[in-house]
mmCIF file of C-alpha atoms in Angstrom:
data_model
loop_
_atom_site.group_PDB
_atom_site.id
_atom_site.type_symbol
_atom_site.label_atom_id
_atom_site.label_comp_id
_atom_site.label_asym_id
_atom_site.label_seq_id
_atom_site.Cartn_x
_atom_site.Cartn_y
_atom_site.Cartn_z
ATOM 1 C CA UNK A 173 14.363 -27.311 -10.053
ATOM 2 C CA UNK A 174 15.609 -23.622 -9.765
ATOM 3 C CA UNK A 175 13.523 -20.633 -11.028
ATOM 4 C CA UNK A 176 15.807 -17.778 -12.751
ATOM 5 C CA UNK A 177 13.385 -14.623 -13.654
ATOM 6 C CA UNK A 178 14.399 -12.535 -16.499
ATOM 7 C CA UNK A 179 14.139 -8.478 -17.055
ATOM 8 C CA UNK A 180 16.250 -6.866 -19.720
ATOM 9 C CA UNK A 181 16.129 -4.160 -22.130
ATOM 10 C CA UNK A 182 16.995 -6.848 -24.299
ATOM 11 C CA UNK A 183 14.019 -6.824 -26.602
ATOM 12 C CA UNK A 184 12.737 -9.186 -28.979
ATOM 13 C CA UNK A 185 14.098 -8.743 -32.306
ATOM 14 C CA UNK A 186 17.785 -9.476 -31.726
ATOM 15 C CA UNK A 187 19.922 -12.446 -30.339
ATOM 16 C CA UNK A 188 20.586 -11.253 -27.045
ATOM 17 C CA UNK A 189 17.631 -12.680 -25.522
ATOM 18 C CA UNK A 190 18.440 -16.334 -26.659
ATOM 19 C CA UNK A 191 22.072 -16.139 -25.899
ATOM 20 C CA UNK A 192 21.480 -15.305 -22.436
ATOM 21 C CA UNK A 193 18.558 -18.353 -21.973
ATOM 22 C CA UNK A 194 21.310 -20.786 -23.896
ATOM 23 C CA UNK A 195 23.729 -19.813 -21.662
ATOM 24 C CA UNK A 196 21.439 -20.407 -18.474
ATOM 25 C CA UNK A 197 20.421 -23.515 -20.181
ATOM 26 C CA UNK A 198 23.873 -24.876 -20.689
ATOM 27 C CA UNK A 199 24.736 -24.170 -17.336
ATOM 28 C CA UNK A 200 21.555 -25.475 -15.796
ATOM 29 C CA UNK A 201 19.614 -27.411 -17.875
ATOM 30 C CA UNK A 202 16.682 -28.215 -15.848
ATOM 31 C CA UNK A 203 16.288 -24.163 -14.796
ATOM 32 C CA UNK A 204 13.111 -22.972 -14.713
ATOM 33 C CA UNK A 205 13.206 -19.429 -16.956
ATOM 34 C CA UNK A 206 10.725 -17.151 -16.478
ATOM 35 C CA UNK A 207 10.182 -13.715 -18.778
ATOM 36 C CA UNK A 208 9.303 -10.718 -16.281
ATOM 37 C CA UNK A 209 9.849 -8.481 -19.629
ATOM 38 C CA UNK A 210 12.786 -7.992 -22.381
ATOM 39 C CA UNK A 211 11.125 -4.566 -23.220
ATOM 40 C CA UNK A 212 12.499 -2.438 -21.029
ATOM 41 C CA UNK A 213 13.574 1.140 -22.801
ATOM 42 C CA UNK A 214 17.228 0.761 -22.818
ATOM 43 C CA UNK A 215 19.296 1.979 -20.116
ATOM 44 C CA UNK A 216 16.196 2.591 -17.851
ATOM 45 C CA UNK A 217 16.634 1.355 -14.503
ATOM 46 C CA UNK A 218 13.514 3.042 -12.875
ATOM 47 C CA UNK A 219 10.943 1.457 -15.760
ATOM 48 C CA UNK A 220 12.858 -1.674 -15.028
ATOM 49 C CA UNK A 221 12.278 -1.343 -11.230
ATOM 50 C CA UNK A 222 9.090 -1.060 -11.064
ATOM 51 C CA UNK A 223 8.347 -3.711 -13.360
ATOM 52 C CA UNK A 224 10.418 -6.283 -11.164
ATOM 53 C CA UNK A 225 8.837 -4.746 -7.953
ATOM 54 C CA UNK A 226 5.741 -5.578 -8.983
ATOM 55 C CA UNK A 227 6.680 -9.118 -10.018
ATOM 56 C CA UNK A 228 8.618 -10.284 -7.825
ATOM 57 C CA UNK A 229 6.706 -10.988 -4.572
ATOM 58 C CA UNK A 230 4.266 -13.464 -6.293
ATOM 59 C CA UNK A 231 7.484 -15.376 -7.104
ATOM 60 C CA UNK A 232 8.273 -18.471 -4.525
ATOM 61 C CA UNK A 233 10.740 -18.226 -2.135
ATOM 62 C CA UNK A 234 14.645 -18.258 -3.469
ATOM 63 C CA UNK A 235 13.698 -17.711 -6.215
ATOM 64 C CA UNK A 236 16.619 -15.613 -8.651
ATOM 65 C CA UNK A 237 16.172 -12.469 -10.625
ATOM 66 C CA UNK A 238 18.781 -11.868 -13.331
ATOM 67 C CA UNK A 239 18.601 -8.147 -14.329
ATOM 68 C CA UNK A 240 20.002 -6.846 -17.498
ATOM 69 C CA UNK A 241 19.627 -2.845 -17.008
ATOM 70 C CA UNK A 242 22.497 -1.160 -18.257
ATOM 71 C CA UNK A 243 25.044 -3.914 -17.691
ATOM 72 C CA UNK A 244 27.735 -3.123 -19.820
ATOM 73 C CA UNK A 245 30.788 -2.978 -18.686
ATOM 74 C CA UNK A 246 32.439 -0.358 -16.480
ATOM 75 C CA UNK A 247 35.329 0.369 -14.175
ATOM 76 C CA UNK A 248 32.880 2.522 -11.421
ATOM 77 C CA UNK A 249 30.073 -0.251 -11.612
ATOM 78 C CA UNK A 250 30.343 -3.327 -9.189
ATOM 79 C CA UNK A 251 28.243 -6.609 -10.363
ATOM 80 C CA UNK A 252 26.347 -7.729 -6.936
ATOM 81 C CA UNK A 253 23.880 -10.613 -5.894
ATOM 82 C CA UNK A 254 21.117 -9.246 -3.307
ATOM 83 C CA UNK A 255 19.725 -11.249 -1.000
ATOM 84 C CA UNK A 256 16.435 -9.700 0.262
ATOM 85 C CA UNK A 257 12.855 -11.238 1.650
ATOM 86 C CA UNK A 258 13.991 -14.613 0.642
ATOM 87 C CA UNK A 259 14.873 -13.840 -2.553
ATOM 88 C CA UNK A 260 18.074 -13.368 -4.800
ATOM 89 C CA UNK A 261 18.771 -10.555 -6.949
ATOM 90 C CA UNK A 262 21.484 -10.138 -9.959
ATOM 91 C CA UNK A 263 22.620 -7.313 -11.172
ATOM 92 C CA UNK A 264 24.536 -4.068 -11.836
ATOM 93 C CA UNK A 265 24.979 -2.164 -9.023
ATOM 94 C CA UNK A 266 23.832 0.884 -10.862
ATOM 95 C CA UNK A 267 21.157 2.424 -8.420
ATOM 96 C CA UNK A 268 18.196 0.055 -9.110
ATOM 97 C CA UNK A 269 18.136 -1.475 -6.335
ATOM 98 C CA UNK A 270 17.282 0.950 -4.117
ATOM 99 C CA UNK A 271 14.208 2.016 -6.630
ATOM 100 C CA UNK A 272 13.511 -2.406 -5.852
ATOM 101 C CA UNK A 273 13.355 -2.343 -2.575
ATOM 102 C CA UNK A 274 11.924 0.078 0.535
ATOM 103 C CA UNK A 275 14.196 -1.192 2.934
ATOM 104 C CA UNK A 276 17.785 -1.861 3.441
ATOM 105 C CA UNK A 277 18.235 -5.367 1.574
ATOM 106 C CA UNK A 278 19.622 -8.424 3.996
ATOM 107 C CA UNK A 279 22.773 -8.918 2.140
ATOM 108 C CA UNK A 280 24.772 -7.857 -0.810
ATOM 109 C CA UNK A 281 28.175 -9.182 -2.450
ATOM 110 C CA UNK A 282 30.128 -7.971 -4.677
ATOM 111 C CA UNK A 283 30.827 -10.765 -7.902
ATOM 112 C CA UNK A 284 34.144 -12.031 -7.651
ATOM 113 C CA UNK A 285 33.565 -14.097 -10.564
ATOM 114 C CA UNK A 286 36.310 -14.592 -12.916
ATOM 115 C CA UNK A 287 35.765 -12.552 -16.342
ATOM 116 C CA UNK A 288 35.687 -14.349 -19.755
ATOM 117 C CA UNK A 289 37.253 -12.232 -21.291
ATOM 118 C CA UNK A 290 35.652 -13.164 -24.821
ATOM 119 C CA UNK A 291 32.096 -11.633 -22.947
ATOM 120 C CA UNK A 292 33.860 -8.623 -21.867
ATOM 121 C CA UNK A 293 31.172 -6.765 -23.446
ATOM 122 C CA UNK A 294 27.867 -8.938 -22.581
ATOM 123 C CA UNK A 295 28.616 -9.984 -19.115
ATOM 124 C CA UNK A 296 25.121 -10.993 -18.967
ATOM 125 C CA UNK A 297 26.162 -14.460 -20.482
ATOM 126 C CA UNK A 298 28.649 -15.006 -18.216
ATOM 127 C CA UNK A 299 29.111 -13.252 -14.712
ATOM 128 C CA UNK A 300 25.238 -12.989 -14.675
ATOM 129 C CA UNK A 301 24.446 -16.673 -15.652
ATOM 130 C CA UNK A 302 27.061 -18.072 -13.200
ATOM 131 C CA UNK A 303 25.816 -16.344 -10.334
ATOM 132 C CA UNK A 304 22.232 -16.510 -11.151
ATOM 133 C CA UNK A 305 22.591 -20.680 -11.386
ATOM 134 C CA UNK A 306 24.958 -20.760 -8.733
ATOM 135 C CA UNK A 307 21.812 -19.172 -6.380
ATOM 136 C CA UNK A 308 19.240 -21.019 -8.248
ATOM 137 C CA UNK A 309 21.113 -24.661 -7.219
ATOM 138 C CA UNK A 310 21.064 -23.571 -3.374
ATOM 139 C CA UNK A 311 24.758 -22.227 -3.468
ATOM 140 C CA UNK A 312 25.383 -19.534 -0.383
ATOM 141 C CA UNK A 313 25.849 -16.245 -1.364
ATOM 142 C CA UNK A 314 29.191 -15.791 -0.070
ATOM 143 C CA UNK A 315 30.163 -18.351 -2.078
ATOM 144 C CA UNK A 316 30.354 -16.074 -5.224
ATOM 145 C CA UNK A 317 31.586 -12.877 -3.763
ATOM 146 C CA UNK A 318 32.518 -10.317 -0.909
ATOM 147 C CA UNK A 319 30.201 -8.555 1.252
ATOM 148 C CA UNK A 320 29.950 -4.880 0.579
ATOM 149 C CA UNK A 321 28.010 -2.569 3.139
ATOM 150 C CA UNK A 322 26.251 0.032 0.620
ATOM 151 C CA UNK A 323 24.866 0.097 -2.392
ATOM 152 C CA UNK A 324 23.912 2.566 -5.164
ATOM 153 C CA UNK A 325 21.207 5.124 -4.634
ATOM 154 C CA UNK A 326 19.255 6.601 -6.934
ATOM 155 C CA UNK A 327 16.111 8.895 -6.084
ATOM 156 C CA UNK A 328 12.635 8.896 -8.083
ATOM 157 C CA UNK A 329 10.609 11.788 -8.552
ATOM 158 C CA UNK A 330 7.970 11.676 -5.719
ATOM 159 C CA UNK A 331 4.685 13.731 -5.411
ATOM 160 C CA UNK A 332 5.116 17.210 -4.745
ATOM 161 C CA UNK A 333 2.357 17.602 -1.732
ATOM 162 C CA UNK A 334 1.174 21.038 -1.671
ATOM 163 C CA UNK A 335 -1.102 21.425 1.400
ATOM 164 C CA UNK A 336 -4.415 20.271 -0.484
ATOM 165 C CA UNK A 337 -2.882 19.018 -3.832
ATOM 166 C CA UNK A 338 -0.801 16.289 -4.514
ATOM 167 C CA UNK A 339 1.239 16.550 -7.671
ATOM 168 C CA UNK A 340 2.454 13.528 -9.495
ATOM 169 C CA UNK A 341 4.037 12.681 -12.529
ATOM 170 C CA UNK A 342 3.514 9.445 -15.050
ATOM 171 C CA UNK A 343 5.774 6.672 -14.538
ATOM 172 C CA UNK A 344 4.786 4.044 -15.986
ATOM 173 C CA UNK A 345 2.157 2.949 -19.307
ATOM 174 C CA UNK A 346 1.276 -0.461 -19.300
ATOM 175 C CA UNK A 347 0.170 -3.084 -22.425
ATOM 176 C CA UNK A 348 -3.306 -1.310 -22.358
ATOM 177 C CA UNK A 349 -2.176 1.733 -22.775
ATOM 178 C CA UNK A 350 -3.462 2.117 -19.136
ATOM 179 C CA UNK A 351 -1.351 5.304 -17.573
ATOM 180 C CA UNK A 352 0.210 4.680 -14.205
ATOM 181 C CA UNK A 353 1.687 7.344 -11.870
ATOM 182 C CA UNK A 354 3.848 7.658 -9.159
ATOM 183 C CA UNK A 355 0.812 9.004 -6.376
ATOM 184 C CA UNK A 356 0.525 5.798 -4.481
ATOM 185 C CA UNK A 357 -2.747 4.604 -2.507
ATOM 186 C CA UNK A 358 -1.241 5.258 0.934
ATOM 187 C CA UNK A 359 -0.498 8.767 0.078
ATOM 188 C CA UNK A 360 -3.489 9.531 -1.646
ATOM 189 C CA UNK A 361 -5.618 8.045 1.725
ATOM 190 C CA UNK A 362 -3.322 10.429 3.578
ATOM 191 C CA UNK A 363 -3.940 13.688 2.346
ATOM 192 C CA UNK A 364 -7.640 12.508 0.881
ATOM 193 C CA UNK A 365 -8.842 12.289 4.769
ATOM 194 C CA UNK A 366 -12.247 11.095 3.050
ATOM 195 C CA UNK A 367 -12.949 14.361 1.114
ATOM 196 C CA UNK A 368 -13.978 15.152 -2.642
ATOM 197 C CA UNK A 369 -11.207 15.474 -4.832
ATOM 198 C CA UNK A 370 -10.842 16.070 -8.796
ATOM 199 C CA UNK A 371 -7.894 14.827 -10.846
ATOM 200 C CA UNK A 372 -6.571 17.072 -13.367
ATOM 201 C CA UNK A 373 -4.557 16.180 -16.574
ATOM 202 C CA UNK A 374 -3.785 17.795 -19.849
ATOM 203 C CA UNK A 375 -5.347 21.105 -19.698
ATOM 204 C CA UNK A 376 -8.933 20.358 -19.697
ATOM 205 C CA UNK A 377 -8.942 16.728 -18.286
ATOM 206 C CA UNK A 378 -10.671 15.716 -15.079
ATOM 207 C CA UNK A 379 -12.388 12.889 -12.999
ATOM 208 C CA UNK A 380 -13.825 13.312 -9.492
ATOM 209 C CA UNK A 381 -14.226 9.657 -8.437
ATOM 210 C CA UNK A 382 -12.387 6.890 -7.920
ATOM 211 C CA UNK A 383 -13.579 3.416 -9.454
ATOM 212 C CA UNK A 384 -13.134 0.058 -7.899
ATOM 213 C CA UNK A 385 -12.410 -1.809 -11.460
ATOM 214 C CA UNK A 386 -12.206 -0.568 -15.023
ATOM 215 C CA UNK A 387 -15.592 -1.971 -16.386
ATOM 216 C CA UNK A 388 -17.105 0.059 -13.628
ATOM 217 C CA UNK A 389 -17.754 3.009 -16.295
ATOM 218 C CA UNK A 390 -19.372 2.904 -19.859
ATOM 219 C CA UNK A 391 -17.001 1.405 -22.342
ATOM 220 C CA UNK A 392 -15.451 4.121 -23.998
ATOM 221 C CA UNK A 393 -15.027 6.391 -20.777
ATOM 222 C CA UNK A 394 -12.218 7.453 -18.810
ATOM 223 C CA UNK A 395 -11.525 6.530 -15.069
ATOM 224 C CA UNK A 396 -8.721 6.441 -12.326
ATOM 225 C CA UNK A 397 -8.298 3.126 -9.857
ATOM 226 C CA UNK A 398 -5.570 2.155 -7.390
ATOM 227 C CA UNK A 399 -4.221 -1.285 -9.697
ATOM 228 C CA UNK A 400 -2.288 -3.836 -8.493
ATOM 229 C CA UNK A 401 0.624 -1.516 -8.043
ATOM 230 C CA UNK A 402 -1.481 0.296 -5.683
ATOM 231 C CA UNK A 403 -0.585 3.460 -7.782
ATOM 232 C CA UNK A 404 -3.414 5.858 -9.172
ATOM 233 C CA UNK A 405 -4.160 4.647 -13.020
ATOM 234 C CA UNK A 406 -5.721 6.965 -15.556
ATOM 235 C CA UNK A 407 -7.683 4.373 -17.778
ATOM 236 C CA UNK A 408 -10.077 3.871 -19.965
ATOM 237 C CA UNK A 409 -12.701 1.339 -20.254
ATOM 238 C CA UNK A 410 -11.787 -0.963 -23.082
ATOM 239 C CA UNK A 411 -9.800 2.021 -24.451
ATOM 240 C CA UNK A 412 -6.227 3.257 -25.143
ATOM 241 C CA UNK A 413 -5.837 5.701 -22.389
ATOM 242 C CA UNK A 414 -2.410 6.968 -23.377
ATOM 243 C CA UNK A 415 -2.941 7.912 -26.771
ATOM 244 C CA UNK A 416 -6.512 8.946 -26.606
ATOM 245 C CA UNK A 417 -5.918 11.222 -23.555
ATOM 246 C CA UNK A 418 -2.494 12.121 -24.911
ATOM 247 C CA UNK A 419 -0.651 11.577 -21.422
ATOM 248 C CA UNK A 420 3.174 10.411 -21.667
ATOM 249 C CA UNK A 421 5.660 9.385 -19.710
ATOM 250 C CA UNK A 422 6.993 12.457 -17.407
ATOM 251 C CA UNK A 423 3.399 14.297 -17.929
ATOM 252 C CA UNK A 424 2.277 16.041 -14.818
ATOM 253 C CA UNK A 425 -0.900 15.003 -13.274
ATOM 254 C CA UNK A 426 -2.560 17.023 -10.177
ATOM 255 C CA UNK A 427 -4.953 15.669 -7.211
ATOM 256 C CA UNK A 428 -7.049 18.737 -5.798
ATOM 257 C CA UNK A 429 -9.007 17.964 -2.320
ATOM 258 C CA UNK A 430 -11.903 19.837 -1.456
ATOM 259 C CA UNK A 431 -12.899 21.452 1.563
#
């Protein structure tokens, strides 16, 4: 039985999200669907990639991602199936998979799936599910399209380093209102070189220390942590730390190192 992961800025509320499962369903009735997250902000492939980049590793082997990021379709977009670190990836060739990955994926092909027309405008429900179950049964790759030697870049915003400051930006607020930004550990570690440092948000925001695990403060108090996405967090301990510390996505954040 296959496993088909799903991330869309499809959202809840409409019928998107169940005519896309139907259609895996009908196609492959013993699929194994998996929700990554419908609640993407539409259109946003960077949200979107680090969701799935997170995600994705503690997936087994072969298994398929169907992405439905800005899908729609148009005549300078290609629809491509990835294959990279044993995985298969779906999707618009709109740039997010170079935010995915680090590396050059292992191979890419361009759809040559035949159009229904009728879908013209949710392609999702059709290219998407036939390549996505084609994968997910054990089909090759080449199989369901042409090879194509480059993909679509897009560039984040990284961390301006400034000598003895690192400055960052929020990219990401989880569930918990936790706030996540785009300083990762391995950077931090880098420029840290084991001295003091104070984080600085908002105007009058700070914390000097870095905590191991959220509860490691009083309830009630704010903190920063490498998570699981080995990116600095701004949280608070059983708290909202977005809206009580009014940070946003885009805010700048600042890492000062002492002497």
């Amino acid at each position: 039985m296959g496993i088909i992961t799903l991330t869309t800025d499809l959202g809840s509320k409409d019928f998107y999200q169940s005519a896309l499962k139907g259609s895996l369903l009908s196609l492959m009735p013993n699929v194994n669907l998996i929700d990554i997250t419908h609640e993407v902000p539409a259109f946003n492939i960077s949200y979107a990639a680090f969701v799935l980049k997170n995600a994705y590793p503690y997936f087994p082997k072969n298994t398929v991602h169907l992405i439905g990021i800005d899908s729609v379709y148009s005549e300078n977009t290609k629809y491509v199936a990835v294959k990279h670190k044993d995985h298969y990836f779906v999707g618009a060739d709109n740039g997010i998979f170079s935010l995915l990955f680090d590396d050059t994926p292992e191979d890419v092909v361009e759809l040559n799936i035949m159009q229904d027309l009728k879908y013209l405008h949710f392609p999702l429900v059709d290219i998407f599910v036939k390549a996505a179950t084609h994968l997910a049964r054990g089909g090759k790759l080449k199989d369901i399209g042409l090879p194509v030697a480059e993909i679509e870049h897009k560039m984040l915003l990284h961390p301006v380093i400034e000598r003895d400051v690192i400055r960052g930006s929020v990219i990401y607020i989880d569930t918990f209102s936790n706030v996540i930004t785009n300083i990762t550990k391995d950077l931090f570690t880098k420029i840290q070189k084991n001295r003091d440092f104070t984080l600085y948000f908002r105007k009058s925001e700070t914390i000097t220390q870095l905590s191991w695990h959220y509860n490691e403060v009083q309830e009630g108090e704010k903190l920063c942590l490498f998570g699981i996405s080995n990116h600095l967090e701004i949280a608070i301990n059983k708290g909202k730390a977005s809206g009580l510390l009014g940070l946003h996505l885009g805010d700048i954040v600042r890492v000062e190192f002492h002497p």
